[in-house]
Each structure stands twice: as structure tokens, then as C-alpha cells.
Tab-separated table of C-alpha atoms in Angstrom:
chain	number	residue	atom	x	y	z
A	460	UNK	CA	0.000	0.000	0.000
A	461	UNK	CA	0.984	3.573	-1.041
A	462	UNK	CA	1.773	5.778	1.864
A	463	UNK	CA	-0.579	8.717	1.556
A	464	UNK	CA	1.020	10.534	4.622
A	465	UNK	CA	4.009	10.428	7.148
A	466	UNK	CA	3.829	10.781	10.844
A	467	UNK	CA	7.188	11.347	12.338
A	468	UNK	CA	6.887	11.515	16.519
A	469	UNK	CA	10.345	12.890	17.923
A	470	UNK	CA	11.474	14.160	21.591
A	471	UNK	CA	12.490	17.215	21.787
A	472	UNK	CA	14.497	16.543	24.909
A	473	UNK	CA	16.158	13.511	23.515
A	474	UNK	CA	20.422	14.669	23.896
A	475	UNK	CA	20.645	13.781	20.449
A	476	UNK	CA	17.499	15.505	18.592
A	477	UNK	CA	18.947	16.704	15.503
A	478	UNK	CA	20.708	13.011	15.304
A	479	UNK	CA	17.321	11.798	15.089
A	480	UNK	CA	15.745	14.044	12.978
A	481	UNK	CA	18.624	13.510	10.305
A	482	UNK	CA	18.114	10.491	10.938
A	483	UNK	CA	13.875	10.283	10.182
A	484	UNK	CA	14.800	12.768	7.202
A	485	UNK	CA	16.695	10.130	5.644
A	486	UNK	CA	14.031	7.251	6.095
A	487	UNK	CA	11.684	9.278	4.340
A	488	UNK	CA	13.659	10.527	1.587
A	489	UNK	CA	14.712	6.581	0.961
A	490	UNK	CA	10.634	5.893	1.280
A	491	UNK	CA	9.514	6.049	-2.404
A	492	UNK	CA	5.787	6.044	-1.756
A	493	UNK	CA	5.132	9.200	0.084
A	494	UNK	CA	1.830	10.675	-1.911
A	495	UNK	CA	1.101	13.678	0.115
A	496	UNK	CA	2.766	15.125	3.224
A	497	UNK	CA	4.882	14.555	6.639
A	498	UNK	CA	3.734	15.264	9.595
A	499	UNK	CA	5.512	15.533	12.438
A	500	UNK	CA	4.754	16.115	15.758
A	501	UNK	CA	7.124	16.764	18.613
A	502	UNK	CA	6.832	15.658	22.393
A	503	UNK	CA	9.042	16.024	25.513
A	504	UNK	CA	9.588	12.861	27.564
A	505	UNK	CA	10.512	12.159	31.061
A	506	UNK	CA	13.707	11.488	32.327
A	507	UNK	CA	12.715	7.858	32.777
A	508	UNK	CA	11.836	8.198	29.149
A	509	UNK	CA	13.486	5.151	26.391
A	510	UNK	CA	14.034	8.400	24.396
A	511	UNK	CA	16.367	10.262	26.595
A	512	UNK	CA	18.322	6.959	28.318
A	513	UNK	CA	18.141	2.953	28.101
A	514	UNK	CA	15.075	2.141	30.556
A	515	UNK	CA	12.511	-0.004	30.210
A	516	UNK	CA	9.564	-0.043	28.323
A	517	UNK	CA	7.399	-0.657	31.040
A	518	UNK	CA	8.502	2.988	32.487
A	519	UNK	CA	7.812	4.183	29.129
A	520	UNK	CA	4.753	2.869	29.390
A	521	UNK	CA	3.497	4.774	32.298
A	522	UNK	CA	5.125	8.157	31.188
A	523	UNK	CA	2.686	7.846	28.299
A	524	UNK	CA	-0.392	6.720	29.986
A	525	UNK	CA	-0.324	10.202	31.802
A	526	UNK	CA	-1.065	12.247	28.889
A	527	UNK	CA	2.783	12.854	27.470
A	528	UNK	CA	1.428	13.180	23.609
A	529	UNK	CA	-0.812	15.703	24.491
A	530	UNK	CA	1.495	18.078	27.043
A	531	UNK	CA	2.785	20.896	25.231
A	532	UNK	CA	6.952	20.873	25.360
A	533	UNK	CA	8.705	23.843	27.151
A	534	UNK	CA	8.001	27.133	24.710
A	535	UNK	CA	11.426	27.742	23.686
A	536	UNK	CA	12.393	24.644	22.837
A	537	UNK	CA	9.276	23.853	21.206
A	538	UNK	CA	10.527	27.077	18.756
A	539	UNK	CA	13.952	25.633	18.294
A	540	UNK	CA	13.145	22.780	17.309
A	541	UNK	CA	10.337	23.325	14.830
A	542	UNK	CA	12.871	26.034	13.230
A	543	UNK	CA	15.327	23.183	13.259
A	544	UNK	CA	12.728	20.636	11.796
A	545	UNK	CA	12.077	22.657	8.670
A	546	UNK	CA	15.365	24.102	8.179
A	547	UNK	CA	16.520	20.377	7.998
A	548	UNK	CA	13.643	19.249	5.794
A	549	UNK	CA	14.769	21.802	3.333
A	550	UNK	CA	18.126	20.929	2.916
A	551	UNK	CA	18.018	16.918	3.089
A	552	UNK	CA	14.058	16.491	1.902
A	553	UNK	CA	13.117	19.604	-0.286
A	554	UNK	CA	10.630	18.236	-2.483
A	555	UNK	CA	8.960	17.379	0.237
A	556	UNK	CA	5.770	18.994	2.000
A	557	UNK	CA	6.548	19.035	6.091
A	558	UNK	CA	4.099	20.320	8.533
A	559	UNK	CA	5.012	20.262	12.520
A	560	UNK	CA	1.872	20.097	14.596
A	561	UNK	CA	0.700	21.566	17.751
A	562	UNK	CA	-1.973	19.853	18.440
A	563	UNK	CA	-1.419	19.771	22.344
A	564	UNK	CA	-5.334	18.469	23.631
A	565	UNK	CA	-6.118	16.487	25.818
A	566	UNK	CA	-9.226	15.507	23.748
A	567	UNK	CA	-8.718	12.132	21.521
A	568	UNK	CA	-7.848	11.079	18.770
A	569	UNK	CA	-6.369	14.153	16.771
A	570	UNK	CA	-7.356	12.738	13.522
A	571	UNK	CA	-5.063	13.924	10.434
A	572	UNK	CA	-6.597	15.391	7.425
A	573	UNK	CA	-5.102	12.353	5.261
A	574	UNK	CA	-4.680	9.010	6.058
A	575	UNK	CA	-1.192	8.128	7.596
A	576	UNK	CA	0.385	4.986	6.526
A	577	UNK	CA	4.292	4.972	7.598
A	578	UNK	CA	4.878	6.213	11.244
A	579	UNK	CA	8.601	7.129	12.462
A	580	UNK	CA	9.641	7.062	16.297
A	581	UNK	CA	12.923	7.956	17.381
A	582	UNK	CA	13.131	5.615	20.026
A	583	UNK	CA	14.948	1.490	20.067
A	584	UNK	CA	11.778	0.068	22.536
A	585	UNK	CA	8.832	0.935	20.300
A	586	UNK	CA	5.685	-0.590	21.479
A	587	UNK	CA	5.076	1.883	23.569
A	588	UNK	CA	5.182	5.273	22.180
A	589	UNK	CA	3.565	2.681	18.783
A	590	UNK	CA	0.671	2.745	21.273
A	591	UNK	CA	0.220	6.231	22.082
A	592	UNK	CA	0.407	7.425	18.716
A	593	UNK	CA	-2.247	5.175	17.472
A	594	UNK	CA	-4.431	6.209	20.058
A	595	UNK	CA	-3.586	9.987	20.024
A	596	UNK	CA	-3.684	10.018	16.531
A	597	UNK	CA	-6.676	7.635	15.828
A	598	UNK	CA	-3.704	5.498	13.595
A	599	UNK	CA	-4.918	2.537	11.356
A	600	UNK	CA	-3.775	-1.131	13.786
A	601	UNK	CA	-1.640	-1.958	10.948
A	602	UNK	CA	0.650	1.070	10.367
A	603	UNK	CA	3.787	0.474	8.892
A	604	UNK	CA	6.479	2.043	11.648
A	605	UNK	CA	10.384	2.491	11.147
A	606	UNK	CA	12.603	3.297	14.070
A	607	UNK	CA	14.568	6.954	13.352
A	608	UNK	CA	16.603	6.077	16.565
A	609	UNK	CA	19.898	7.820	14.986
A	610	UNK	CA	23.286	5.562	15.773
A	611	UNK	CA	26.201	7.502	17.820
A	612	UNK	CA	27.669	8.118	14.187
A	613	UNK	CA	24.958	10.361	12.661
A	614	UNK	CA	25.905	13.897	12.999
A	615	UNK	CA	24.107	15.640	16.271
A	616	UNK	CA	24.033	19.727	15.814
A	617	UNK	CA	23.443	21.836	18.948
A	618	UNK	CA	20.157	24.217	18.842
A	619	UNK	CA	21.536	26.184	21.244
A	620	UNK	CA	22.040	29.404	18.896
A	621	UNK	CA	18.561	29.143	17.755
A	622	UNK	CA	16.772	32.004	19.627
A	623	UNK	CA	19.696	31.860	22.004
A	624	UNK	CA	19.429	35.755	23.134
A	625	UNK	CA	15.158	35.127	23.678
A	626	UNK	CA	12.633	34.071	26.110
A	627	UNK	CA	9.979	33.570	24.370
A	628	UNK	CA	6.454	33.568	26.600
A	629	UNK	CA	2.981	33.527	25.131
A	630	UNK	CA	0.676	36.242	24.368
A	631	UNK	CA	-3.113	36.392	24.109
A	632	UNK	CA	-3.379	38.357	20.829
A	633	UNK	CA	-0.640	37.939	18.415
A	634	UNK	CA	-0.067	39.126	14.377
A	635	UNK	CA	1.945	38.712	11.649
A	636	UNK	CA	1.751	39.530	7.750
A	637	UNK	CA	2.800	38.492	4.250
A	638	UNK	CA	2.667	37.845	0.917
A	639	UNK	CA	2.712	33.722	1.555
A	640	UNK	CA	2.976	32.907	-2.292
A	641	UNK	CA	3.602	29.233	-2.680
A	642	UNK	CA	3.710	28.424	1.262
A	643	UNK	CA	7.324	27.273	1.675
A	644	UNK	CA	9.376	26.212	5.024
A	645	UNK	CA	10.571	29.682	5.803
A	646	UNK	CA	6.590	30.483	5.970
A	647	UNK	CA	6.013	27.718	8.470
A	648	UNK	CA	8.605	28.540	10.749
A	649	UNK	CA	7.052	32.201	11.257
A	650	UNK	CA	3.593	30.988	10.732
A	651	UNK	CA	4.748	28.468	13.622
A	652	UNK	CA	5.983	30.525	15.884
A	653	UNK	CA	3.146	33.283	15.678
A	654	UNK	CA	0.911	29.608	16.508
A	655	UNK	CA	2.799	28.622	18.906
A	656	UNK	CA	3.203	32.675	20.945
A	657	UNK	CA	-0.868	32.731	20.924
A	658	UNK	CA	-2.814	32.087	23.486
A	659	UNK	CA	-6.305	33.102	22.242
A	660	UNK	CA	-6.381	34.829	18.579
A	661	UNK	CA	-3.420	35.259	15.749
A	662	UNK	CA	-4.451	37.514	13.163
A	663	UNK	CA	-2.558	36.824	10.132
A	664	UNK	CA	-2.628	39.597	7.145
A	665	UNK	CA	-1.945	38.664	3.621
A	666	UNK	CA	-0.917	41.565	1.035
A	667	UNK	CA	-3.271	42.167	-1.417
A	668	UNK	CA	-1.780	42.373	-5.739
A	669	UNK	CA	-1.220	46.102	-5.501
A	670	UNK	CA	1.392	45.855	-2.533
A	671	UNK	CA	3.380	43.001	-4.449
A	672	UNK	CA	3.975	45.050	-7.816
A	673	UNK	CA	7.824	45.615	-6.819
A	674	UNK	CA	8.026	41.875	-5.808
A	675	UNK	CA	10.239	39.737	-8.534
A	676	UNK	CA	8.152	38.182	-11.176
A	677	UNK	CA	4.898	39.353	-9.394
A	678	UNK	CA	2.734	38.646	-12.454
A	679	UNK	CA	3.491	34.537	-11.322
A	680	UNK	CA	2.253	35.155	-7.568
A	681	UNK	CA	-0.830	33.587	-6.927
A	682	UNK	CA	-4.065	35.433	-6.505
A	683	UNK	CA	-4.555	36.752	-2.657
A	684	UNK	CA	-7.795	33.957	-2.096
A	685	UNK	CA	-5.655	31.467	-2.953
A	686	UNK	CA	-2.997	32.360	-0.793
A	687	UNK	CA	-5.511	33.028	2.120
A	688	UNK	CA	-6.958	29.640	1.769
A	689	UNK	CA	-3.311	28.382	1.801
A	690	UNK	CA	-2.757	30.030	5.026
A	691	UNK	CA	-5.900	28.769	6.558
A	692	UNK	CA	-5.112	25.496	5.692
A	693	UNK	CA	-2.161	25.115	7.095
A	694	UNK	CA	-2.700	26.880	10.680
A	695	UNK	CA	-5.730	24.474	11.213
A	696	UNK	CA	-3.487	21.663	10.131
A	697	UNK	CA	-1.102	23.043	12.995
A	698	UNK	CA	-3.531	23.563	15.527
A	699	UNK	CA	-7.243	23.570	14.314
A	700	UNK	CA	-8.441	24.461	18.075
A	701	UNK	CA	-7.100	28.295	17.870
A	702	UNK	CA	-8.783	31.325	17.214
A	703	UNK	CA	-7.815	33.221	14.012
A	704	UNK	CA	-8.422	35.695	11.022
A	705	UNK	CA	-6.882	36.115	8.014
A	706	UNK	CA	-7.094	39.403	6.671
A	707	UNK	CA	-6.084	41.675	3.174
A	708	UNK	CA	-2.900	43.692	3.644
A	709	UNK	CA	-3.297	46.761	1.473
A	710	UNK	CA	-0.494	48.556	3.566
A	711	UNK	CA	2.326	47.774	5.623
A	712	UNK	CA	0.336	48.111	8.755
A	713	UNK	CA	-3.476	46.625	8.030
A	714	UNK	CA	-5.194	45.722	11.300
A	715	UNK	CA	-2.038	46.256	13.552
A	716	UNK	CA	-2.422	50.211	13.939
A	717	UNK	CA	-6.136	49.894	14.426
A	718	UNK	CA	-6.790	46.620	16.880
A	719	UNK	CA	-5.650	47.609	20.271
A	720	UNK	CA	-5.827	44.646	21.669
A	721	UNK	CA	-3.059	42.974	19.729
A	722	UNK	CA	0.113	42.071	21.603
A	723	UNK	CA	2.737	40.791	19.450
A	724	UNK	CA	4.001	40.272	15.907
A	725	UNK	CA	6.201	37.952	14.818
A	726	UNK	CA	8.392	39.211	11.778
A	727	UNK	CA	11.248	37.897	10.230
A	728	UNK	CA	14.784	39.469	9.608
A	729	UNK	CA	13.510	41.026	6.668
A	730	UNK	CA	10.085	42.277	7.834
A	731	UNK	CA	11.465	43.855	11.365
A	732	UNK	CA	11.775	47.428	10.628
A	733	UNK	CA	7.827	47.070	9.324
A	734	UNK	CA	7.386	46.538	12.919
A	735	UNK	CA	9.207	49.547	14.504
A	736	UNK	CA	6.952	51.448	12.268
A	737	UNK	CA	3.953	50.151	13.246
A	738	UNK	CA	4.852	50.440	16.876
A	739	UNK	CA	5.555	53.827	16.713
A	740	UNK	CA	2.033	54.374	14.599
A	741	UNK	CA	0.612	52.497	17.755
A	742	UNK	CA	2.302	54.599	20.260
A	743	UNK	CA	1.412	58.182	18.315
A	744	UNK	CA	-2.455	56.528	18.277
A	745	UNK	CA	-2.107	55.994	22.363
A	746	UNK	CA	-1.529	52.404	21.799
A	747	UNK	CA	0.563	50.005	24.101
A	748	UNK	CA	3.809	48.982	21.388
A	749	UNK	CA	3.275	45.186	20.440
A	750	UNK	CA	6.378	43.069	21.589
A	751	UNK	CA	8.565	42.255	18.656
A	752	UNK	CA	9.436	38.169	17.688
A	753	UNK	CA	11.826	37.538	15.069
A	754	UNK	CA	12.323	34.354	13.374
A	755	UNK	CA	15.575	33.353	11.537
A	756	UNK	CA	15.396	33.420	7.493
A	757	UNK	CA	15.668	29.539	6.223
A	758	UNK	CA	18.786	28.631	4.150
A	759	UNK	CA	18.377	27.437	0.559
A	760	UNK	CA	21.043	25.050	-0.061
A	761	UNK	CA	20.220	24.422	-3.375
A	762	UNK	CA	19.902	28.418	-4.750
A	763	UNK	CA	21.513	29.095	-7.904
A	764	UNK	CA	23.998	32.577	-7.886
A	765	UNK	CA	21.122	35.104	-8.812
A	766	UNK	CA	18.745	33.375	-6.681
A	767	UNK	CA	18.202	34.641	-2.161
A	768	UNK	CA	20.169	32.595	-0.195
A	769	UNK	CA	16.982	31.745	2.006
A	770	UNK	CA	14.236	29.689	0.929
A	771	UNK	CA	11.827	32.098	-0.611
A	772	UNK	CA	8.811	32.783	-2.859
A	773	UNK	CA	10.580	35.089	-5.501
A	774	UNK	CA	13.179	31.749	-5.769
A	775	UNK	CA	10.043	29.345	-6.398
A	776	UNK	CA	8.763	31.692	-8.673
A	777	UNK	CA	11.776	31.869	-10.862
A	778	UNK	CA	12.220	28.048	-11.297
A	779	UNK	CA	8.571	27.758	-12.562
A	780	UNK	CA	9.560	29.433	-15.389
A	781	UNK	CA	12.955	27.139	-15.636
A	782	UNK	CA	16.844	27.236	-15.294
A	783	UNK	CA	19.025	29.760	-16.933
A	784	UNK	CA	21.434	27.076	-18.852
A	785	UNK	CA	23.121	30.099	-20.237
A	786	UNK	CA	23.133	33.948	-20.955
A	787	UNK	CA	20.997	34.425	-23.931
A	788	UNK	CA	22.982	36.135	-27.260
A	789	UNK	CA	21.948	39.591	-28.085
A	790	UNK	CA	21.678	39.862	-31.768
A	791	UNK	CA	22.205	42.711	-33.539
């Protein structure tokens, strides 16, 4: 059977995380029947845990029966590693579509939009955490499952640096904005975050065709519904249980300078001056300034010369319309 869908569960607190997510990258790159999408969803495990040392799987057992799947990790490494995540699935699994969920409820089973047939753990005794994503997950009995448990010789990089100077803590009423033209990896690490910082509502603005004329190739971006849709889709995929509104951008600052109530945006290196001068249209309207997140840019490995260095939209753009093999002759 054809696996529609992959469901890779991985401990964030496991001493050798990016090991194992190398590791899981690799087993699904090798997997030649992946039809639609990975998931992945990311859990922190006790001490006690077969993820984080060599006990037994009866202890393993009992960490899951008390409701480990659906505990929400620690905030800032829940950030770290999703940025980690999808800047690894872009360099060692690009043509494939990733998603990290946050679906952190205590109601089950958090049924997936498609049906999952291959499920990765990253741990050696199986049966257990096997168990509790079935059950979390509403998994078919007979899954296929591959152990991602990464050997002391895969490479294991620290995510220390990642949002090193931060500490991150959640906000009620959060924002961010965009042009989110073919939703990419460097998308879903600030779409992400901006989930993952909200506590009750993330408005999410989406510029309209008249704010993306200076944009490269901007007659190839896709009309705004589609792009709204595209964003909808994916933060209910992420967590379908939060409150949200997508919105038209038809200037820099759209709902930001006009909802009071909004507490933070989350903006990318590129995107953070926006922010100062929204803040300071805030602060001129008697509005508190909204605390300022900033996610790192996404490397593209694979850019040509004339292409960004980060994964971006203008890049996807350009290769719809093919590779320059060479400079074109100018007749005369």
C-alpha cells in the first residue's frame, strides 16, 4: 500500500534531537511512496523516558499513559526545534511537503486530514510510544512504523544558537503579515511561531496584488484567495483548536495600527523594521507597542547565484519558469 502521509513523533528533549531528525529525514527521503505530506509532531519525555536513556519499556509505558502526547513541550524549545525541523527538511528532503503540529489536547484522537500509513519514532523500545500514537492520533492497527533512533555516528548539531538571546512567553493576541505565495518552510517557521506565541487569537494579514507590484516576477504570484486559503489550511493543520483571522494587507500596517488589543508580531529578519513602524504608529495613536518576535530566514542550499540565499517565494517563482542554462545572445 501507497503511503498517503508520514507521521514522524520525535522528543524534543532527547540529547541527540537533531541526530534523530537527520536520521527520520533520511528514512523518508529513501521511502519512495510518500503521496502527500509529513507530519511531524514533537513531544518532551521524562527522564525515565526510552528516548532520553536505556530504561525499560514498562517505564515508558506509564510516562505515556499520563497524557505525554498531548502536554505541550517547554516554549522555547518547542521554537527551536520546529525552526530546526524545517530548516533540515529543506536541505536533506526539499521536495517534500513538512508540517510540525501543535496539536497539544487532551481531547482524543487528533485525527489527520489524510490518512497516515508509515509512522517514524525515534526511540529502540517501540511498542510503547507505537501505542500512544495510534491512540492519540486515531492510527490505522496496521501502520507500517520504522525506528529513526539515529546511531552515535549520525551527525548531532546543537540548537543552542537558535533564539539563544530570547525568552519567548505567550501572548493572548498575536499578528503577523505576508505575501505567503507558494507556502514554503521559511513560511512555516514564522507561521509556527506566531501559533505557537498565541494564546487566544493570531491575526494573520496577507498583502493584497497592488502591494506586491515591486516583488520579482509578481505577475506569477498567486491570486490573494488562494494564498488566504493556503494560510488557513495550514494553521488548522497546525492547531485547528485556535482562534484566528486572516485578513487583506493593502499597507504595511493593516489591522495592527487599528486593533488595540493585539500584543505581538512575529516578523522575520527582513520584515522587522515594518514593525518599529507600526509600533511607533501604535504609540502616536495611544496604543501600548506590540512586543517584537523575530524568526531566523531559512537557508536554501540548493539556490543558484542570482537566486536569495533563504528559501523564498521570488526563488520558487523563478524556477517555474525554468533554469538559466546560459546567458541568452543579443543579436544585432
Amino acid at each position: 500500500m501507497s503511503s498517503k502521509s508520514v507521521l514522524m513523533c520525535l522528543d524534543v528533549s532527547a540529547s541527540r534531537f537533531s541526530a534523530n531528525v537527520l536520521s527520520a529525514l533520511k528514512n523518508v527521503s529513501t521511502y519512495k511512496n510518500v503521496e502527500k505530506q509529513v507530519f511531524v509532531h514533537m513531544y518532551s519525555a521524562t527522564p525515565t523516558s526510552t528516548s532520553t536513556s536505556s530504561s525499560t519499556s514498562s517505564s515508558t509505558t506509564t510516562a505515556f499513559s499520563s497524557g505525554l502526547f498531548s502536554t505541550r513541550p517547554y516554549l522555547k524549545k518547542l521554537l527551536q526545534c520546529t525552526s530546526h525541523v524545517y530548516n533540515s527538511a529543506s536541505k536533506h528532503a526539499p521536495l517534500l511537503n513538512f508540517t510540525v503540529l501543535q496539536r497539544y489536547s487532551p481531547q482524543q484522537p487528533q485525527r489527520l486530514e489524510s490518512d497516515v500509513n508509515l509512522l517514524l519514532v525515534d526511540v529502540h523500545h517501540m511498542d510503547p510510544l507505537v501505542d500512544a500514537a495510534k491512540q492519540y492520533f486515531g492510527l490505522s492497527p496496521d501502520v507500517q512504523v520504522i525506528s529513526c533512533h539515529a546511531d552515535e555516528t549520525t551527525p548531532n548539531d546543537s540548537l543552542e544558537a537558535l533564539f539563544q538571546d530570547l525568552d519567548p512567553q505567550t501572548y493572548d493576541y498575536c499578528a503577523l503579515g505576508g505575501t505567503f505565495d507558494s507556502i514554503h518552510n521559511g513560511h512555516k517557521v514564522l507561521l509556527g511561531a506566531a501559533i505557537a506565541l498565541t494564546n487566544k487569537s493570531l491575526t494573520i494579514g496577507v498583502t493584497d496584488q497592488a502591494m506586491n507590484q515591486r516583488k520579482t516576477l509578481h505577475e506569477l504570484i498567486t491570486p490573494i484567495e488562494d494564498r488566504k486559503a493556503a494560510v488557513r489550511e495550514f494553521v488548522e493543520q497546525v492547531r485547528p483548536e485556535i482562534e484566528y483571522e486572516v485578513v487583506t494587507l493593502r499597507d504595511v500596517y493593516g489591522p495592527t495600527v487599528t486593533d488595540e488589543k493585539l500584543q505581538c508580531i512575529v516578523v522575520s529578519e527582513e520584515t522587522k523594521k515594518g514593525a518599529d513602524m507600526i509600533n511607533q504608529q501604535r504609540v502616536g495613536r495611544g496604543f501600548s507597542p506590540m512586543a517584537k518576535f523575530c524568526i531566523p530566514l531559512v537557508a536554501d542550499d540548493s539556490h543558484d547565484a542570482h537566486q536569495d540565499a533563504k528559501v523564498s517565494s521570488s526563488s520558487i517563482r523563478e524556477q517555474k519558469l525554468g533554469r538559466l542554462l546560459r546567458q541568452p545572445e543579443v543579436l544585432h
